Amino acid sequence: MRVTIFGTRTYDRQFLTAANAAHGHDLSFLEAGLDSATASLAAGSEAVCAFVNDSLDADVMEKLAGLGTRIVALRCAGYNNVDLDAAARFGIAITRVPAYSPHAVAEFTIGLLLALDRKIHRAWSRVRENNYSLDGLVGRNLHGRVMGVVGTGQIGALVARTLRAGFGCDVLASDPFPDPELERLGVRYVEVDTLLREVDVVSLHCPLTPGTRHMINAATLAEARQGLVVINTSRGALIDTKALIDALKTRSVGGVALDVYEQEAGIFFDDLSNEIIDDDLLQRLLTFPNVLVTGHQAFLTEEALGAIAETTLNSLSDFEKGLPLAHEVVAA
Ligand code: NAD
C-alpha cells in the first residue's frame, strides 16, 4: 500500500524504513507537516501517516478523502488534533499508537524535574566557560516534598511510582480512575483543585480535552502554594501560558519545565535558529532563569521510535488485509 508520511525527520525515516522490511509498503517520506495547504501531497496514497502537530480538521479530511485516502495512521498517542466526526463522515479510519514506551516519557519527566530543581542545565553552561561558581545554583531535595501527578495512566503512574518509591516523596494524584497499586504505595488520590492547592510540584499527564484545556490558569495558580513548580510533558494547552508567565513574574510560581507548548505547531521539530520568532509568549518564557523548555522530545528514545514504527505499520497492514484495527480511534 502507498503511504504518504507527513512531518518526517531523519529518525522517523530510519525507524519506519527498518520496520517496513516486514511489511513491504511503499513509503513516501515528506518533511512538510499535514494541513489544508499540504494535503494534496497525499495524492495517490490510500494511507497517510501523521504526527502530533499535524492538522486533521474537517477541511483536511475532506481533501484527503477526495484524493482516495482511506486511513490515517497517527504515529503518536494523543489524537486531540483530529476531527473524529469528520473522519467518520468522510470514511477515513484513524489509528494511533496508544502505548509505545511510557518509560521514555516518564523518565524524561523525572529528568526535567531534576535538571530544573538542581539547575543542572545552568551548571552545564557555566562549566563550559570555566565558571565553577555555585552562586545561584542552590536546589532542593525531592525527598520529603509534596508532589502532584495529574493523570495516572501509563505515563503518570510510572512518574508517581518513581517519585514515591524511588525518591520518597509525598505524592498526591488526581485521576477519575485511581490506580489501586499506587494507593498501596501510599499515593493519595484527591480532586485536582485540592491537588493544585497542596503540592510543591505538579506534573501533568492527563490528555488534552475540552475539560482539561487550561487546567493550569490564573485562578488555579492564585490558589497554589507559593513557589509551585510546574512540569508539563503532556500537551501544551493544559496550561494557560500567559497566566503562567504572570505567575513567574510575581514569583508565585517557582519553576517551570515544559516539553510541550500550546503554540508549538510550526515551531517545534525545526531548526529556527536563523529565524525571527513571532511568538512572544515562548520567547518570554525562555528569558526566565527558572524555566526549562525542550522541544517535545520526551518520546524520543530508540525503544519508543521502534515501537511507534512497528505499531503504525501493523495497523496499516491490518487495514490492507481487512482485519479489525486494534488501535482505531472513533468518535465518542
Ligand atoms: P493514558 O491514557 O494512559 O493516561 C491518561 C490518564 O489521564 C488516564 O488515567 C485518565 O483517566 C486520566 N485523566 C483523564 N482526564 C483527567 C482529568 N481531567 N484529570 C486527571 N486525570 C485525567 O495516557 P498516557 O499514555 O499516560 O499519556 C499521557 C499524556 O502524555 C497524553 O496527553 C499524551 O498525549 C502525552 N504524551 C506526551 C509525549 C511527549 O513526547 N511529550 C509522548 C507521549 C504521550
CSV table of C-alpha atoms and ligand atoms in Angstrom, one decimal:
chain,number,residue,atom,x,y,z
A,1,MET,CA,0.0,0.0,0.0
A,2,ARG,CA,1.3,3.5,-0.8
A,3,VAL,CA,1.7,5.6,2.4
A,4,THR,CA,2.4,9.3,2.5
A,5,ILE,CA,4.2,10.1,5.7
A,6,PHE,CA,4.0,13.8,6.8
A,7,GLY,CA,6.3,15.7,9.0
A,8,THR,CA,9.2,13.3,8.9
A,9,ARG,CA,12.7,13.8,10.2
A,10,THR,CA,15.8,11.6,9.9
A,11,TYR,CA,14.9,9.4,12.9
A,12,ASP,CA,11.3,8.8,11.6
A,13,ARG,CA,12.7,7.7,8.2
A,14,GLN,CA,15.3,5.4,9.9
A,15,PHE,CA,12.9,3.6,12.2
A,16,LEU,CA,9.9,3.4,9.7
A,17,THR,CA,12.2,2.1,6.9
A,18,ALA,CA,13.6,-0.6,9.2
A,19,ALA,CA,10.2,-1.7,10.4
A,20,ASN,CA,8.8,-1.7,6.9
A,21,ALA,CA,11.1,-4.6,5.9
A,22,ALA,CA,8.5,-6.9,7.4
A,23,HIS,CA,5.6,-5.2,5.6
A,24,GLY,CA,6.7,-4.0,2.2
A,25,HIS,CA,4.6,-0.9,2.0
A,26,ASP,CA,5.5,1.9,-0.5
A,27,LEU,CA,6.6,4.6,1.9
A,28,SER,CA,6.8,8.2,0.7
A,29,PHE,CA,8.5,10.5,3.3
A,30,LEU,CA,7.7,14.2,3.4
A,31,GLU,CA,9.2,16.9,5.6
A,32,ALA,CA,6.1,19.1,5.4
A,33,GLY,CA,3.5,18.8,8.1
A,34,LEU,CA,-0.1,18.0,7.1
A,35,ASP,CA,-2.6,20.8,6.8
A,36,SER,CA,-5.0,22.2,4.3
A,37,ALA,CA,-2.2,23.5,2.1
A,38,THR,CA,-0.2,20.3,2.0
A,39,ALA,CA,-3.0,17.6,2.0
A,40,SER,CA,-2.8,17.4,-1.8
A,41,LEU,CA,0.7,15.9,-1.5
A,42,ALA,CA,-1.1,12.7,-0.4
A,43,ALA,CA,-2.5,12.2,-3.9
A,44,GLY,CA,-2.3,8.5,-4.9
A,45,SER,CA,-1.9,7.3,-1.3
A,46,GLU,CA,-4.6,5.1,0.3
A,47,ALA,CA,-2.8,5.7,3.6
A,48,VAL,CA,-1.4,8.8,5.3
A,49,CYS,CA,0.8,8.8,8.4
A,50,ALA,CA,0.6,11.9,10.6
A,51,PHE,CA,2.1,13.2,13.8
A,52,VAL,CA,1.2,15.4,16.9
A,53,ASN,CA,1.1,18.8,15.3
A,54,ASP,CA,-0.4,17.9,12.0
A,55,SER,CA,-3.8,19.4,11.4
A,56,LEU,CA,-6.5,16.8,10.8
A,57,ASP,CA,-9.6,19.0,10.8
A,58,ALA,CA,-12.7,18.7,8.6
A,59,ASP,CA,-11.2,20.5,5.7
A,60,VAL,CA,-8.1,18.2,5.6
A,61,MET,CA,-10.3,15.1,6.0
A,62,GLU,CA,-12.5,16.2,3.0
A,63,LYS,CA,-9.4,16.9,0.9
A,64,LEU,CA,-7.8,13.5,1.8
A,65,ALA,CA,-11.0,11.6,1.1
A,66,GLY,CA,-11.2,13.3,-2.3
A,67,LEU,CA,-7.7,12.1,-3.0
A,68,GLY,CA,-8.6,8.5,-2.2
A,69,THR,CA,-7.1,8.3,1.4
A,70,ARG,CA,-8.9,5.7,3.5
A,71,ILE,CA,-6.8,5.5,6.6
A,72,VAL,CA,-4.7,8.0,8.6
A,73,ALA,CA,-2.3,6.3,11.0
A,74,LEU,CA,-1.1,8.6,13.7
A,75,ARG,CA,2.4,7.8,14.9
A,76,CYS,CA,1.6,9.2,18.4
A,77,ALA,CA,-0.7,8.5,21.3
A,78,GLY,CA,-2.7,11.8,21.5
A,79,TYR,CA,-5.4,12.5,18.9
A,80,ASN,CA,-6.6,15.9,20.1
A,81,ASN,CA,-5.6,17.3,16.7
A,82,VAL,CA,-8.1,15.0,14.8
A,83,ASP,CA,-11.7,15.8,14.0
A,84,LEU,CA,-13.0,12.3,14.5
A,85,ASP,CA,-16.6,13.2,13.4
A,86,ALA,CA,-15.2,14.5,10.1
A,87,ALA,CA,-13.1,11.4,9.7
A,88,ALA,CA,-16.2,9.2,10.1
A,89,ARG,CA,-18.2,11.4,7.7
A,90,PHE,CA,-15.6,11.1,5.0
A,91,GLY,CA,-15.0,7.3,5.6
A,92,ILE,CA,-11.4,7.7,6.9
A,93,ALA,CA,-10.2,5.2,9.6
A,94,ILE,CA,-8.0,6.7,12.2
A,95,THR,CA,-5.4,4.7,14.2
A,96,ARG,CA,-2.9,5.7,16.8
A,97,VAL,CA,-0.1,4.2,18.8
A,98,PRO,CA,-1.7,4.1,22.3
A,99,ALA,CA,1.4,2.8,24.1
A,100,TYR,CA,4.9,2.8,22.7
A,101,SER,CA,7.1,3.5,25.7
A,102,PRO,CA,5.6,5.2,28.7
A,103,HIS,CA,9.0,4.8,30.2
A,104,ALA,CA,10.5,7.1,27.6
A,105,VAL,CA,8.2,10.0,28.7
A,106,ALA,CA,8.2,9.2,32.4
A,107,GLU,CA,12.0,9.0,32.6
A,108,PHE,CA,12.3,12.3,30.6
A,109,THR,CA,9.8,13.9,33.0
A,110,ILE,CA,11.9,13.0,36.0
A,111,GLY,CA,15.0,14.2,34.1
A,112,LEU,CA,13.4,17.6,33.5
A,113,LEU,CA,12.4,17.9,37.2
A,114,LEU,CA,15.9,17.0,38.4
A,115,ALA,CA,17.5,19.3,35.9
A,116,LEU,CA,15.3,22.2,36.8
A,117,ASP,CA,15.3,21.8,40.5
A,118,ARG,CA,19.1,21.2,40.8
A,119,LYS,CA,19.8,23.7,38.0
A,120,ILE,CA,21.9,21.2,36.0
A,121,HIS,CA,21.2,23.0,32.7
A,122,ARG,CA,22.6,26.2,34.1
A,123,ALA,CA,25.6,24.5,35.7
A,124,TRP,CA,26.5,22.8,32.4
A,125,SER,CA,26.6,26.1,30.5
A,126,ARG,CA,28.7,27.7,33.3
A,127,VAL,CA,31.3,25.0,33.4
A,128,ARG,CA,31.7,25.1,29.6
A,129,GLU,CA,33.0,28.7,30.2
A,130,ASN,CA,35.2,27.6,33.1
A,131,ASN,CA,32.9,29.3,35.6
A,132,TYR,CA,32.8,27.0,38.6
A,133,SER,CA,30.9,29.4,40.9
A,134,LEU,CA,28.0,27.7,42.7
A,135,ASP,CA,26.2,31.0,43.4
A,136,GLY,CA,22.6,30.8,42.3
A,137,LEU,CA,22.7,27.0,41.9
A,138,VAL,CA,21.1,26.1,45.3
A,139,GLY,CA,18.5,23.4,44.7
A,140,ARG,CA,16.0,21.5,46.8
A,141,ASN,CA,15.8,17.8,47.7
A,142,LEU,CA,12.9,15.9,46.1
A,143,HIS,CA,12.8,13.6,49.2
A,144,GLY,CA,10.0,14.6,51.5
A,145,ARG,CA,8.4,17.2,49.2
A,146,VAL,CA,4.8,17.0,48.2
A,147,MET,CA,4.5,16.1,44.5
A,148,GLY,CA,1.3,16.1,42.5
A,149,VAL,CA,0.6,13.9,39.5
A,150,VAL,CA,-2.4,14.8,37.4
A,151,GLY,CA,-3.4,11.7,35.3
A,152,THR,CA,-2.1,8.4,36.5
A,153,GLY,CA,-2.4,6.4,33.2
A,154,GLN,CA,0.6,4.7,31.7
A,155,ILE,CA,3.0,7.6,32.0
A,156,GLY,CA,1.7,9.3,35.1
A,157,ALA,CA,1.6,6.0,37.1
A,158,LEU,CA,5.3,5.5,36.3
A,159,VAL,CA,6.2,9.1,37.4
A,160,ALA,CA,4.1,8.7,40.6
A,161,ARG,CA,5.7,5.4,41.4
A,162,THR,CA,9.2,6.7,40.8
A,163,LEU,CA,8.6,9.8,43.0
A,164,ARG,CA,7.0,7.8,45.8
A,165,ALA,CA,9.1,4.6,45.8
A,166,GLY,CA,12.3,5.9,44.4
A,167,PHE,CA,12.6,9.4,45.9
A,168,GLY,CA,10.4,9.0,49.0
A,169,CYS,CA,8.2,12.0,48.1
A,170,ASP,CA,4.7,12.5,49.5
A,171,VAL,CA,2.6,12.0,46.3
A,172,LEU,CA,-0.9,13.3,45.7
A,173,ALA,CA,-2.6,12.2,42.5
A,174,SER,CA,-5.7,13.1,40.6
A,175,ASP,CA,-7.4,10.8,38.1
A,176,PRO,CA,-11.1,9.7,37.6
A,177,PHE,CA,-9.8,6.1,37.8
A,178,PRO,CA,-7.5,5.7,40.8
A,179,ASP,CA,-4.8,3.1,40.5
A,180,PRO,CA,-5.0,0.7,43.5
A,181,GLU,CA,-1.4,-0.3,43.1
A,182,LEU,CA,-0.3,3.3,43.6
A,183,GLU,CA,-2.7,3.7,46.5
A,184,ARG,CA,-0.9,0.7,48.1
A,185,LEU,CA,2.4,2.5,47.7
A,186,GLY,CA,0.9,5.4,49.6
A,187,VAL,CA,-0.1,7.7,46.8
A,188,ARG,CA,-3.2,9.6,47.9
A,189,TYR,CA,-5.9,10.5,45.3
A,190,VAL,CA,-7.6,13.9,45.7
A,191,GLU,CA,-9.6,16.2,43.4
A,192,VAL,CA,-7.5,18.2,41.0
A,193,ASP,CA,-8.3,21.5,42.7
A,194,THR,CA,-7.2,20.1,46.1
A,195,LEU,CA,-4.0,18.7,44.5
A,196,LEU,CA,-3.1,22.1,42.9
A,197,ARG,CA,-3.5,23.8,46.3
A,198,GLU,CA,-1.5,21.4,48.3
A,199,VAL,CA,1.6,20.3,46.2
A,200,ASP,CA,5.1,21.8,45.8
A,201,VAL,CA,5.4,20.3,42.3
A,202,VAL,CA,2.7,19.4,39.8
A,203,SER,CA,3.4,17.1,36.8
A,204,LEU,CA,0.7,16.9,34.1
A,205,HIS,CA,0.0,13.6,32.5
A,206,CYS,CA,-3.7,13.7,31.6
A,207,PRO,CA,-4.9,14.0,28.0
A,208,LEU,CA,-5.9,17.4,26.4
A,209,THR,CA,-9.7,17.6,26.2
A,210,PRO,CA,-12.2,20.5,26.4
A,211,GLY,CA,-12.4,19.7,30.1
A,212,THR,CA,-8.6,19.8,30.8
A,213,ARG,CA,-7.7,22.7,28.5
A,214,HIS,CA,-6.0,25.4,30.6
A,215,MET,CA,-6.4,23.4,33.8
A,216,ILE,CA,-3.4,25.5,35.0
A,217,ASN,CA,-4.8,29.0,34.7
A,218,ALA,CA,-4.8,32.3,36.7
A,219,ALA,CA,-7.4,31.1,39.1
A,220,THR,CA,-5.7,27.7,39.9
A,221,LEU,CA,-2.3,29.4,40.1
A,222,ALA,CA,-3.6,32.0,42.5
A,223,GLU,CA,-4.7,29.2,44.9
A,224,ALA,CA,-1.5,27.3,44.6
A,225,ARG,CA,1.4,27.1,47.1
A,226,GLN,CA,4.0,29.8,46.9
A,227,GLY,CA,6.9,28.6,44.7
A,228,LEU,CA,4.9,25.9,42.9
A,229,VAL,CA,7.0,24.0,40.3
A,230,VAL,CA,5.1,23.1,37.1
A,231,ILE,CA,6.2,20.2,34.8
A,232,ASN,CA,4.3,19.5,31.6
A,233,THR,CA,5.3,16.7,29.3
A,234,SER,CA,1.7,16.0,28.2
A,235,ARG,CA,0.1,18.6,26.0
A,236,GLY,CA,0.8,22.4,25.9
A,237,ALA,CA,-2.8,23.6,26.1
A,238,LEU,CA,-3.2,22.1,29.5
A,239,ILE,CA,-1.6,25.4,30.6
A,240,ASP,CA,-2.7,29.0,30.0
A,241,THR,CA,0.8,30.2,29.1
A,242,LYS,CA,0.1,33.9,29.7
A,243,ALA,CA,-1.2,33.1,33.2
A,244,LEU,CA,1.9,31.0,33.9
A,245,ILE,CA,4.2,33.9,32.8
A,246,ASP,CA,2.3,36.3,35.0
A,247,ALA,CA,2.8,33.9,38.0
A,248,LEU,CA,6.5,33.6,37.2
A,249,LYS,CA,6.8,37.4,37.1
A,250,THR,CA,5.2,37.7,40.6
A,251,ARG,CA,7.4,34.8,41.8
A,252,SER,CA,4.4,32.8,42.9
A,253,VAL,CA,5.4,30.1,40.5
A,254,GLY,CA,9.0,29.0,41.4
A,255,GLY,CA,10.0,26.9,38.4
A,256,VAL,CA,8.6,25.6,35.1
A,257,ALA,CA,9.8,22.7,32.9
A,258,LEU,CA,7.9,22.2,29.6
A,259,ASP,CA,8.4,19.7,26.9
A,260,VAL,CA,5.2,20.8,25.2
A,261,TYR,CA,3.8,24.3,24.5
A,262,GLU,CA,0.3,25.4,23.4
A,263,GLN,CA,1.5,27.1,20.2
A,264,GLU,CA,4.3,24.6,19.4
A,265,ALA,CA,2.9,23.7,16.0
A,266,GLY,CA,5.1,25.4,13.3
A,267,ILE,CA,7.9,26.0,15.8
A,268,PHE,CA,8.9,22.7,17.4
A,269,PHE,CA,10.8,20.0,15.5
A,270,ASP,CA,12.5,22.5,13.2
A,271,ASP,CA,15.8,24.4,13.4
A,272,LEU,CA,14.7,28.1,13.6
A,273,SER,CA,18.0,29.4,14.9
A,274,ASN,CA,18.3,31.7,11.9
A,275,GLU,CA,14.7,32.9,12.0
A,276,ILE,CA,12.8,35.7,13.8
A,277,ILE,CA,10.3,34.0,16.0
A,278,ASP,CA,7.0,35.9,16.3
A,279,ASP,CA,5.7,34.0,19.3
A,280,ASP,CA,6.2,36.5,22.2
A,281,LEU,CA,5.0,34.1,24.9
A,282,LEU,CA,7.5,31.4,24.1
A,283,GLN,CA,10.3,34.0,23.8
A,284,ARG,CA,9.3,35.5,27.2
A,285,LEU,CA,9.3,32.0,28.8
A,286,LEU,CA,12.9,31.4,27.6
A,287,THR,CA,14.1,34.5,29.4
A,288,PHE,CA,13.4,33.2,32.9
A,289,PRO,CA,16.3,31.5,34.7
A,290,ASN,CA,13.9,29.1,36.4
A,291,VAL,CA,12.2,27.9,33.1
A,292,LEU,CA,13.5,24.9,31.2
A,293,VAL,CA,11.9,24.2,27.8
A,294,THR,CA,12.5,21.3,25.5
A,295,GLY,CA,11.0,20.8,22.0
A,296,HIS,CA,8.6,17.8,22.5
A,297,GLN,CA,11.3,15.2,22.8
A,298,ALA,CA,10.1,13.1,25.8
A,299,PHE,CA,9.2,10.3,23.4
A,300,LEU,CA,12.5,10.3,21.6
A,301,THR,CA,14.2,7.1,22.6
A,302,GLU,CA,15.3,4.2,20.3
A,303,GLU,CA,12.8,1.9,22.1
A,304,ALA,CA,9.9,4.3,21.6
A,305,LEU,CA,10.7,5.1,17.9
A,306,GLY,CA,11.0,1.3,17.2
A,307,ALA,CA,7.7,0.6,18.9
A,308,ILE,CA,5.9,3.5,17.1
A,309,ALA,CA,7.1,2.4,13.7
A,310,GLU,CA,6.1,-1.2,14.3
A,311,THR,CA,2.6,-0.4,15.7
A,312,THR,CA,1.9,2.1,12.9
A,313,LEU,CA,2.9,-0.3,10.1
A,314,ASN,CA,1.0,-3.2,11.8
A,315,SER,CA,-2.1,-1.0,11.7
A,316,LEU,CA,-1.6,-0.2,8.0
A,317,SER,CA,-1.1,-3.9,7.2
A,318,ASP,CA,-4.2,-5.0,9.2
A,319,PHE,CA,-6.2,-2.3,7.3
A,320,GLU,CA,-4.9,-3.5,3.9
A,321,LYS,CA,-5.9,-7.1,4.8
A,322,GLY,CA,-9.3,-6.0,6.0
A,323,LEU,CA,-8.5,-7.2,9.6
A,324,PRO,CA,-10.0,-5.4,12.7
A,325,LEU,CA,-7.9,-2.4,13.7
A,326,ALA,CA,-6.7,-2.9,17.3
A,327,HIS,CA,-5.8,0.7,17.7
A,328,GLU,CA,-8.6,2.5,15.9
A,329,VAL,CA,-9.9,5.8,17.4
A,330,VAL,CA,-13.5,6.5,16.8
A,331,ALA,CA,-15.7,9.5,17.8
A,332,ALA,CA,-17.3,9.1,21.3
B,1,NAD,P1,-3.2,7.4,29.4
B,1,NAD,O1,-4.4,7.5,28.6
B,1,NAD,O2,-2.6,6.1,29.7
B,1,NAD,O3,-3.4,8.2,30.8
B,1,NAD,C1,-4.1,9.4,30.9
B,1,NAD,C2,-4.8,9.4,32.2
B,1,NAD,O4,-5.3,10.7,32.5
B,1,NAD,C3,-5.9,8.3,32.4
B,1,NAD,O5,-5.6,7.5,33.5
B,1,NAD,C4,-7.1,9.2,32.5
B,1,NAD,O6,-8.1,8.6,33.4
B,1,NAD,C5,-6.6,10.4,33.2
B,1,NAD,N1,-7.4,11.6,33.0
B,1,NAD,C6,-8.3,11.9,32.1
B,1,NAD,N2,-8.9,13.1,32.3
B,1,NAD,C7,-8.4,13.5,33.5
B,1,NAD,C8,-8.6,14.7,34.3
B,1,NAD,N3,-9.5,15.6,34.0
B,1,NAD,N4,-7.9,14.8,35.5
B,1,NAD,C9,-7.0,13.9,35.8
B,1,NAD,N5,-6.7,12.8,35.1
B,1,NAD,C10,-7.4,12.6,34.0
B,1,NAD,O7,-2.2,8.4,28.6
B,1,NAD,P2,-0.6,8.3,28.7
B,1,NAD,O8,-0.1,7.4,27.6
B,1,NAD,O9,-0.1,8.2,30.1
B,1,NAD,O10,-0.2,9.8,28.1
B,1,NAD,C11,-0.5,11.0,28.9
B,1,NAD,C12,-0.3,12.2,28.1
B,1,NAD,O11,1.1,12.3,27.7
B,1,NAD,C13,-1.1,12.3,26.8
B,1,NAD,O12,-1.7,13.6,26.8
B,1,NAD,C14,-0.1,12.2,25.7
B,1,NAD,O13,-0.6,13.0,24.6
B,1,NAD,C15,1.1,12.8,26.3
B,1,NAD,N6,2.4,12.3,25.7
B,1,NAD,C16,3.4,13.2,25.5
B,1,NAD,C17,4.6,12.7,24.9
B,1,NAD,C18,5.8,13.6,24.7
B,1,NAD,O14,6.7,13.3,23.9
B,1,NAD,N7,5.9,14.8,25.4
B,1,NAD,C19,4.7,11.4,24.5
B,1,NAD,C20,3.6,10.5,24.7
B,1,NAD,C21,2.4,11.0,25.3
